[in-house]
Amino acid sequence: MPSVITENAKETQKIAADLAKRLIRKKLNKALVLALEGELGAGKTTFIKGFSKALGVREKILSPTFVLIHKHKIHAQRSTFNTLYHIDAYRLNSGKDLSKLGLKEIFANPQNIVLLEWADRVKKVMPRKSIWIHFYHLEQNKRKITIKQ
Ligand code: ADP
Ligand code: MG
């Protein structure tokens, strides 16, 4: 999927849910990593809400700006993955900060899905096979989302 336009938050969540359903049975030898970039309010957290719901995450998805990292259990049946990590790199200065959060271990585990907001700030430590998702704020409720696998 190269690029889509959404007209409201629900549509963005639907795009995210569709992607989650396509990835849920993927078998890798490391974590599945989604790198999200785009300005504040572009829809990154909204996307992660839709993605998580499709995987059967039951907790409410909140922006991890202050906590930096949220861990959620995946309840979907027949999923390759059992844990979803939601990370916000907005306040991080470098990959070094991320190493302190135990990110290496998180990236190494094939049962993890990792969604990282502001991934462009820590590009150097992002795994090479990450799926990059860019959010463009076009108009008040209009967003362009590009997914590069
Ligand atoms: P980010 O995490 O990128 O800072 P959020 O997802 O927290 O962005 O916020 C996006 C805001 O924009 C939400 O209030 C959401 O309801 C609103 N919004 C309006 N239109 C859209 C759209 N098409 N897609 C996503 N969010 C939208
Ligand atoms: Mg956010």
GROMACS .gro file of C-alpha atoms and ligand atoms in nm:
model
  177
    1MET     CA    1   0.000   0.000   0.000
    2PRO     CA    2   0.184   0.311  -0.113
    3SER     CA    3  -0.029   0.599   0.014
    4VAL     CA    4  -0.385   0.673   0.131
    5ILE     CA    5  -0.584   0.980   0.229
    6THR     CA    6  -0.811   0.964   0.534
    7GLU     CA    7  -1.084   1.215   0.618
    8ASN     CA    8  -1.127   1.140   0.990
    9ALA     CA    9  -0.973   0.950   1.282
   10LYS     CA   10  -1.193   0.643   1.228
   11GLU     CA   11  -1.065   0.602   0.873
   12THR     CA   12  -0.707   0.620   0.996
   13GLN     CA   13  -0.787   0.349   1.251
   14LYS     CA   14  -0.939   0.134   0.979
   15ILE     CA   15  -0.621   0.160   0.769
   16ALA     CA   16  -0.424   0.060   1.079
   17ALA     CA   17  -0.654  -0.234   1.156
   18ASP     CA   18  -0.625  -0.363   0.799
   19LEU     CA   19  -0.246  -0.350   0.822
   20ALA     CA   20  -0.252  -0.527   1.161
   21LYS     CA   21  -0.462  -0.808   1.018
   22ARG     CA   22  -0.219  -0.850   0.731
   23LEU     CA   23   0.080  -0.871   0.966
   24ILE     CA   24  -0.063  -1.072   1.254
   25ARG     CA   25   0.065  -1.409   1.135
   26LYS     CA   26   0.396  -1.293   0.999
   27LYS     CA   27   0.686  -1.503   1.125
   28LEU     CA   28   1.016  -1.324   1.165
   29ASN     CA   29   1.330  -1.400   1.358
   30LYS     CA   30   1.309  -1.062   1.534
   31ALA     CA   31   1.037  -0.826   1.648
   32LEU     CA   32   0.806  -0.670   1.391
   33VAL     CA   33   0.884  -0.298   1.406
   34LEU     CA   34   0.668  -0.013   1.276
   35ALA     CA   35   0.841   0.324   1.262
   36LEU     CA   36   0.594   0.614   1.267
   37GLU     CA   37   0.686   0.969   1.173
   38GLY     CA   38   0.491   1.290   1.128
   39GLU     CA   39   0.431   1.613   1.314
   40LEU     CA   40   0.233   1.653   1.637
   41GLY     CA   41  -0.135   1.583   1.576
   42ALA     CA   42  -0.071   1.406   1.246
   43GLY     CA   43  -0.239   1.088   1.368
   44LYS     CA   44   0.035   0.853   1.489
   45THR     CA   45  -0.132   0.766   1.821
   46THR     CA   46  -0.473   0.742   1.650
   47PHE     CA   47  -0.325   0.489   1.407
   48ILE     CA   48  -0.177   0.286   1.694
   49LYS     CA   49  -0.521   0.276   1.860
   50GLY     CA   50  -0.672   0.113   1.551
   51PHE     CA   51  -0.377  -0.121   1.510
   52SER     CA   52  -0.385  -0.235   1.874
   53LYS     CA   53  -0.758  -0.291   1.879
   54ALA     CA   54  -0.732  -0.520   1.577
   55LEU     CA   55  -0.477  -0.729   1.770
   56GLY     CA   56  -0.707  -0.762   2.069
   57VAL     CA   57  -0.524  -0.520   2.298
   58ARG     CA   58  -0.774  -0.450   2.574
   59GLU     CA   59  -0.614  -0.158   2.756
   60LYS     CA   60  -0.678   0.199   2.651
   61ILE     CA   61  -0.403   0.335   2.427
   62LEU     CA   62  -0.264   0.658   2.570
   63SER     CA   63   0.015   0.868   2.438
   64PRO     CA   64   0.335   0.750   2.610
   65THR     CA   65   0.500   1.092   2.591
   66PHE     CA   66   0.590   1.095   2.958
   67VAL     CA   67   0.621   0.725   3.032
   68LEU     CA   68   0.803   0.670   2.698
   69ILE     CA   69   0.705   0.306   2.674
   70HIS     CA   70   0.380   0.116   2.718
   71LYS     CA   71   0.354  -0.263   2.712
   72HIS     CA   72   0.028  -0.436   2.610
   73LYS     CA   73  -0.074  -0.798   2.590
   74ILE     CA   74  -0.201  -0.915   2.249
   75HIS     CA   75  -0.515  -1.128   2.285
   76ALA     CA   76  -0.592  -1.201   1.920
   77GLN     CA   77  -0.609  -1.570   1.843
   78ARG     CA   78  -0.364  -1.730   1.602
   79SER     CA   79  -0.131  -1.434   1.636
   80THR     CA   80   0.242  -1.490   1.601
   81PHE     CA   81   0.289  -1.210   1.851
   82ASN     CA   82   0.197  -1.187   2.217
   83THR     CA   83   0.314  -0.839   2.321
   84LEU     CA   84   0.277  -0.492   2.170
   85TYR     CA   85   0.515  -0.215   2.273
   86HIS     CA   86   0.412   0.146   2.213
   87ILE     CA   87   0.709   0.380   2.237
   88ASP     CA   88   0.733   0.758   2.198
   89ALA     CA   89   1.078   0.885   2.107
   90TYR     CA   90   0.979   1.253   2.116
   91ARG     CA   91   1.180   1.326   2.429
   92LEU     CA   92   1.475   1.111   2.341
   93ASN     CA   93   1.793   1.266   2.213
   94SER     CA   94   1.960   0.963   2.074
   95GLY     CA   95   1.961   0.592   2.039
   96LYS     CA   96   2.159   0.576   2.361
   97ASP     CA   97   1.850   0.672   2.558
   98LEU     CA   98   1.662   0.390   2.389
   99SER     CA   99   1.928   0.134   2.481
  100LYS     CA  100   1.866   0.229   2.843
  101LEU     CA  101   1.500   0.137   2.799
  102GLY     CA  102   1.602  -0.218   2.706
  103LEU     CA  103   1.509  -0.168   2.345
  104LYS     CA  104   1.765  -0.413   2.211
  105GLU     CA  105   1.596  -0.699   2.393
  106ILE     CA  106   1.254  -0.581   2.282
  107PHE     CA  107   1.365  -0.564   1.916
  108ALA     CA  108   1.524  -0.909   1.939
  109ASN     CA  109   1.213  -1.100   2.048
  110PRO     CA  110   1.010  -1.240   1.754
  111GLN     CA  111   0.694  -1.241   1.969
  112ASN     CA  112   0.695  -0.862   1.995
  113ILE     CA  113   0.533  -0.597   1.779
  114VAL     CA  114   0.690  -0.255   1.837
  115LEU     CA  115   0.525   0.071   1.727
  116LEU     CA  116   0.751   0.369   1.770
  117GLU     CA  117   0.634   0.730   1.736
  118TRP     CA  118   0.888   0.992   1.626
  119ALA     CA  119   1.106   0.715   1.486
  120ASP     CA  120   1.296   0.967   1.271
  121ARG     CA  121   1.455   1.098   1.592
  122VAL     CA  122   1.622   0.764   1.657
  123LYS     CA  123   1.671   0.648   1.300
  124LYS     CA  124   2.013   0.507   1.377
  125VAL     CA  125   1.884   0.244   1.616
  126MET     CA  126   1.580   0.143   1.411
  127PRO     CA  127   1.607  -0.211   1.273
  128ARG     CA  128   1.677  -0.217   0.900
  129LYS     CA  129   1.359  -0.408   0.821
  130SER     CA  130   1.125  -0.168   1.000
  131ILE     CA  131   0.803  -0.071   0.824
  132TRP     CA  132   0.809   0.309   0.791
  133ILE     CA  133   0.477   0.491   0.814
  134HIS     CA  134   0.465   0.861   0.743
  135PHE     CA  135   0.175   1.087   0.843
  136TYR     CA  136   0.115   1.415   0.662
  137HIS     CA  137  -0.129   1.667   0.808
  138LEU     CA  138  -0.303   1.800   0.495
  139GLU     CA  139  -0.609   1.977   0.633
  140GLN     CA  140  -0.801   1.991   0.960
  141ASN     CA  141  -0.928   1.632   0.928
  142LYS     CA  142  -0.740   1.519   0.623
  143ARG     CA  143  -0.423   1.310   0.653
  144LYS     CA  144  -0.202   1.134   0.402
  145ILE     CA  145  -0.050   0.809   0.523
  146THR     CA  146   0.229   0.634   0.339
  147ILE     CA  147   0.347   0.288   0.431
  148LYS     CA  148   0.688   0.164   0.315
  149GLN     CA  149   0.756  -0.203   0.371
  150ADP     P1  150   0.008   1.225   1.700
  150ADP     O1  151   0.022   1.101   1.780
  150ADP     O2  152   0.067   1.214   1.562
  150ADP     O3  153   0.058   1.346   1.772
  150ADP     P2  154  -0.276   1.199   1.752
  150ADP     O4  155  -0.322   1.071   1.691
  150ADP     O5  156  -0.253   1.201   1.899
  150ADP     O6  157  -0.148   1.252   1.672
  150ADP     O7  158  -0.380   1.315   1.719
  150ADP     C1  159  -0.442   1.329   1.597
  150ADP     C2  160  -0.564   1.419   1.617
  150ADP     O8  161  -0.622   1.455   1.494
  150ADP     C3  162  -0.673   1.349   1.698
  150ADP     O9  163  -0.737   1.443   1.781
  150ADP     C4  164  -0.768   1.300   1.589
  150ADP    O10  165  -0.900   1.286   1.633
  150ADP     C5  166  -0.758   1.411   1.487
  150ADP     N1  167  -0.785   1.372   1.349
  150ADP     C6  168  -0.865   1.439   1.263
  150ADP     N2  169  -0.867   1.383   1.143
  150ADP     C7  170  -0.785   1.274   1.150
  150ADP     C8  171  -0.745   1.176   1.054
  150ADP     N3  172  -0.788   1.176   0.926
  150ADP     N4  173  -0.661   1.080   1.097
  150ADP     C9  174  -0.615   1.080   1.222
  150ADP     N5  175  -0.650   1.170   1.317
  150ADP    C10  176  -0.732   1.267   1.281
  151MG      MG  177   0.129   1.063   1.958
   0.00000   0.00000   0.00000
